[in-house]
JSON list of C-alpha atoms in Angstrom, two decimals:
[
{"chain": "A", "resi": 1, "resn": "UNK", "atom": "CA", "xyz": [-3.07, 33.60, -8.42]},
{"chain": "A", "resi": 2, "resn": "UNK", "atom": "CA", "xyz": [-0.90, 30.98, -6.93]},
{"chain": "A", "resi": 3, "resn": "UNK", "atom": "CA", "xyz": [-3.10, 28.14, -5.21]},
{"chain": "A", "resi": 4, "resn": "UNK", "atom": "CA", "xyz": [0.30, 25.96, -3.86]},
{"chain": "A", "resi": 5, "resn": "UNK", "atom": "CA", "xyz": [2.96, 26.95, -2.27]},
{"chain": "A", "resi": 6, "resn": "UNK", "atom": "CA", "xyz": [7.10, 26.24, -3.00]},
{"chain": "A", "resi": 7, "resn": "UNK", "atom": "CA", "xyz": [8.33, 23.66, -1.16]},
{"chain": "A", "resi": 8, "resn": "UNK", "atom": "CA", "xyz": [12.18, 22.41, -0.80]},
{"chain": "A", "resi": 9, "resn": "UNK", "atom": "CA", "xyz": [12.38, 18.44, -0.87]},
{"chain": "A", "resi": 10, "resn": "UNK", "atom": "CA", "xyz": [15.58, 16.61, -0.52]},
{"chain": "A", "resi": 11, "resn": "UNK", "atom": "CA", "xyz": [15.03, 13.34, -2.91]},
{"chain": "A", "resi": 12, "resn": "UNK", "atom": "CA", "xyz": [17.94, 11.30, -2.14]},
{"chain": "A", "resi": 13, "resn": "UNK", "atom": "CA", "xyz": [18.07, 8.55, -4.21]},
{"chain": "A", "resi": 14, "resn": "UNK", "atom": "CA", "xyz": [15.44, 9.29, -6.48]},
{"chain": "A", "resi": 15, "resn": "UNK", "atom": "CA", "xyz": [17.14, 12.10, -7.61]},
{"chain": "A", "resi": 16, "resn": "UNK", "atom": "CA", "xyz": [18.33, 9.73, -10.08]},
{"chain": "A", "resi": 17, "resn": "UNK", "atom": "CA", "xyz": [14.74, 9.28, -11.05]},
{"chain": "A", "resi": 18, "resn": "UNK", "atom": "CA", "xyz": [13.51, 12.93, -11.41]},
{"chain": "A", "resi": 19, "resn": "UNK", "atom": "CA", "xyz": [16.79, 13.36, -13.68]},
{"chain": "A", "resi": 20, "resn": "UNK", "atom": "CA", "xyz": [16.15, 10.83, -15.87]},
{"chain": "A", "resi": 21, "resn": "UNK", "atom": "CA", "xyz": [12.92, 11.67, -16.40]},
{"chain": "A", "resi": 22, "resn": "UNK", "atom": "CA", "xyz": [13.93, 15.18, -17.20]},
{"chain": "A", "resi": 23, "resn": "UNK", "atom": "CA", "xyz": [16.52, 13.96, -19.52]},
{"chain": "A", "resi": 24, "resn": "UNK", "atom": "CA", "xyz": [13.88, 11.85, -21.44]},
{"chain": "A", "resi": 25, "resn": "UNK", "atom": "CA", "xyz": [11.87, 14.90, -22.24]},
{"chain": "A", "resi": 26, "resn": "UNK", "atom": "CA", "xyz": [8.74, 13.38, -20.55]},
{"chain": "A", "resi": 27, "resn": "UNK", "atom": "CA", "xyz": [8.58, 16.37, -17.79]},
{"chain": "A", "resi": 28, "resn": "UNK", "atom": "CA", "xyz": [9.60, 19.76, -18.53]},
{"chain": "A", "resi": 29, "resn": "UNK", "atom": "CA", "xyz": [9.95, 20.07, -14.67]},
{"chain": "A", "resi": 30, "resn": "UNK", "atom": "CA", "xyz": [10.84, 18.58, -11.33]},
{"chain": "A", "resi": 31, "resn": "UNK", "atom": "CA", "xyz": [7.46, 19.80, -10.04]},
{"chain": "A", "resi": 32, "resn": "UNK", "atom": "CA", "xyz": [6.05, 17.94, -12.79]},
{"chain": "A", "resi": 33, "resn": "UNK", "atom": "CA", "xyz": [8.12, 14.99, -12.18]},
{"chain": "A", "resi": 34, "resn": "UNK", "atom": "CA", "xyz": [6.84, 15.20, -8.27]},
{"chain": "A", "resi": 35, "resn": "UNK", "atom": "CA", "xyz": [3.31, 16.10, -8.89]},
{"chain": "A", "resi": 36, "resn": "UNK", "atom": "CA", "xyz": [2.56, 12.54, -11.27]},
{"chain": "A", "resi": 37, "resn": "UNK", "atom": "CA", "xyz": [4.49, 10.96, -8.18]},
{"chain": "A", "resi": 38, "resn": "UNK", "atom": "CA", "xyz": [1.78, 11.95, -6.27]},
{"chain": "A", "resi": 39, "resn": "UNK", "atom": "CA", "xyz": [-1.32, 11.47, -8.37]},
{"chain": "A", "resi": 40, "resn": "UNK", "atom": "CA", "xyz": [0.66, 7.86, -8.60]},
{"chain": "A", "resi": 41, "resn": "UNK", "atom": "CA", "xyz": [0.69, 7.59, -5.10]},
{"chain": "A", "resi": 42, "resn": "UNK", "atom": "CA", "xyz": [-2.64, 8.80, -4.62]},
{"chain": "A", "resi": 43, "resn": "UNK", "atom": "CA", "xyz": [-4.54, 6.40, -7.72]},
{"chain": "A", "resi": 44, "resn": "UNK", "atom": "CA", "xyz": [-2.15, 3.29, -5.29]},
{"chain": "A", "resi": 45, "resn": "UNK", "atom": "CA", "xyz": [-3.46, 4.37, -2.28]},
{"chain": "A", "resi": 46, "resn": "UNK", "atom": "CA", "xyz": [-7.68, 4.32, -3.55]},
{"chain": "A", "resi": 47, "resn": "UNK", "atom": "CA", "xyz": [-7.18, 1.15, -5.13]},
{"chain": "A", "resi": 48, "resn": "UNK", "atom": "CA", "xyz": [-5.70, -0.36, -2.34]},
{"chain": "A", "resi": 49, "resn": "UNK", "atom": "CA", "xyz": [-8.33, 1.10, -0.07]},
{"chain": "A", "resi": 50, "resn": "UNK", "atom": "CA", "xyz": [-11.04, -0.35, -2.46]},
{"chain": "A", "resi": 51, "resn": "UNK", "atom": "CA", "xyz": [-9.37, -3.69, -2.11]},
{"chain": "A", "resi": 52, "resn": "UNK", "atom": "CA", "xyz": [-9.40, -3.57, 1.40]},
{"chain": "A", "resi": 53, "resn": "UNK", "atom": "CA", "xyz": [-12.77, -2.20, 1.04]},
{"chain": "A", "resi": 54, "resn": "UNK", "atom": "CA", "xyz": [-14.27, -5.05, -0.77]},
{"chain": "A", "resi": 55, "resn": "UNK", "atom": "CA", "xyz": [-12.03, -7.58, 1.25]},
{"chain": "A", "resi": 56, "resn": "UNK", "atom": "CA", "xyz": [-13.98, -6.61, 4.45]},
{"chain": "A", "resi": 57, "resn": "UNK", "atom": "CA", "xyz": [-17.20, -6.44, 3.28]},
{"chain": "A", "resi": 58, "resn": "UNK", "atom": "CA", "xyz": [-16.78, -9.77, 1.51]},
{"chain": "A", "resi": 59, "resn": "UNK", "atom": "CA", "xyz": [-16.17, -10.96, 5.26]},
{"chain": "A", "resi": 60, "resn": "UNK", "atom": "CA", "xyz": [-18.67, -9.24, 6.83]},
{"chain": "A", "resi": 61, "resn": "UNK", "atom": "CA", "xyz": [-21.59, -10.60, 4.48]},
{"chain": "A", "resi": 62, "resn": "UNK", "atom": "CA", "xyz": [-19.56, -14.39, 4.74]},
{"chain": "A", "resi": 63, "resn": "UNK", "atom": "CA", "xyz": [-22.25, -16.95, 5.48]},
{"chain": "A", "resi": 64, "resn": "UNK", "atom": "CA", "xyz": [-20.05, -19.18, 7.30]},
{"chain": "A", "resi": 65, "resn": "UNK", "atom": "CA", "xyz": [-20.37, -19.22, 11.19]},
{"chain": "A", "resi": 66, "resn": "UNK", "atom": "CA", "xyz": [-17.59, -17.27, 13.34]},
{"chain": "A", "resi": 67, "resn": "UNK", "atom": "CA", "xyz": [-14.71, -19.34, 14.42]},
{"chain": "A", "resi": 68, "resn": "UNK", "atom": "CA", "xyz": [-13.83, -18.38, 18.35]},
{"chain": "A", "resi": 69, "resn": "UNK", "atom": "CA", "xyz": [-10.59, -16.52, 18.97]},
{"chain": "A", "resi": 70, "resn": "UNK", "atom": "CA", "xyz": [-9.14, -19.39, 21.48]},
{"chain": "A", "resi": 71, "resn": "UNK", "atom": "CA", "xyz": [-9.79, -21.68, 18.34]},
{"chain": "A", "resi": 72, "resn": "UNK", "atom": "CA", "xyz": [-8.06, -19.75, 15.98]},
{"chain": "A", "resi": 73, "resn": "UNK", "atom": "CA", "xyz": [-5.01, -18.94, 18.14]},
{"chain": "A", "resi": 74, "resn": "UNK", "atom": "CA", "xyz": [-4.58, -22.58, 19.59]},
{"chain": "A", "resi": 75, "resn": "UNK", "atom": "CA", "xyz": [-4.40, -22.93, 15.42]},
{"chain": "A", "resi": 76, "resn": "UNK", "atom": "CA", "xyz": [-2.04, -20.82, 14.85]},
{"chain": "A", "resi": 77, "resn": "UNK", "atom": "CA", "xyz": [0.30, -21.93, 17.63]},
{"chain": "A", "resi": 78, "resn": "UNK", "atom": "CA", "xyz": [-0.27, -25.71, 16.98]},
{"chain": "A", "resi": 79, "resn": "UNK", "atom": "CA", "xyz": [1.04, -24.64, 13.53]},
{"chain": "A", "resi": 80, "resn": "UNK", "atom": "CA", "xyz": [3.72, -22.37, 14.59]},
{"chain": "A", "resi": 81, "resn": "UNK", "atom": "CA", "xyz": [5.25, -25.15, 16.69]},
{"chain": "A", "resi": 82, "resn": "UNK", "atom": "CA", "xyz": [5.09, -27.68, 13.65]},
{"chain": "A", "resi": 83, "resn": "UNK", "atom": "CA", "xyz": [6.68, -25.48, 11.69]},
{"chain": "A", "resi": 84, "resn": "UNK", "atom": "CA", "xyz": [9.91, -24.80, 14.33]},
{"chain": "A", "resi": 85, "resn": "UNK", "atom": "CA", "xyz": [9.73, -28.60, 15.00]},
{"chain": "A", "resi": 86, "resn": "UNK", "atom": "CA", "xyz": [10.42, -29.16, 11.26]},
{"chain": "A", "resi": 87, "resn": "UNK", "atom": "CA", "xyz": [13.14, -26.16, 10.88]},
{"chain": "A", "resi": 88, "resn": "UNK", "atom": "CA", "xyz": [15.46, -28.26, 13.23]}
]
């Protein structure tokens, strides 16, 4: 019994990619072509997430003390105005 449903996707440009891939022989299918697109997409999107993951907790466990918002800001605008001081 079926589990998924048809769908009808217009690919626009990567058309061009499904074809080739067809013509190489790799994928018998566009649904085949579509469904490793995903599991792509899907293997990109955990790895980011484990990044981002490992990026926060690396902050949260960071020794160093906690730098005040005003402080950080006032930074970022003392360099902002350096930078479109030199750009003239």
């Amino acid at each position: 019994m079926r589990t998924s449903k048809p769908i009808t996707v217009t690919l626009g440009k990567q058309q061009a990619v499904v074809d080739d891939r067809l013509a190489s022989g790799e994928y018998e299918s566009a649904s085949e072509v579509v469904r490793a697109g995903l599991r792509a997409l899907e293997r990109e999107e955990k790895a980011r997430n484990e990044v981002w993951r490992r990026l926060i907790q690396e902050s949260l466990e960071d020794p160093r003390p906690d730098i005040p918002g005003e402080e950080v800001f006032a930074e970022l605008e003392a360099l902002h105005d350096e930078r479109v001081k030199a750009g003239r």
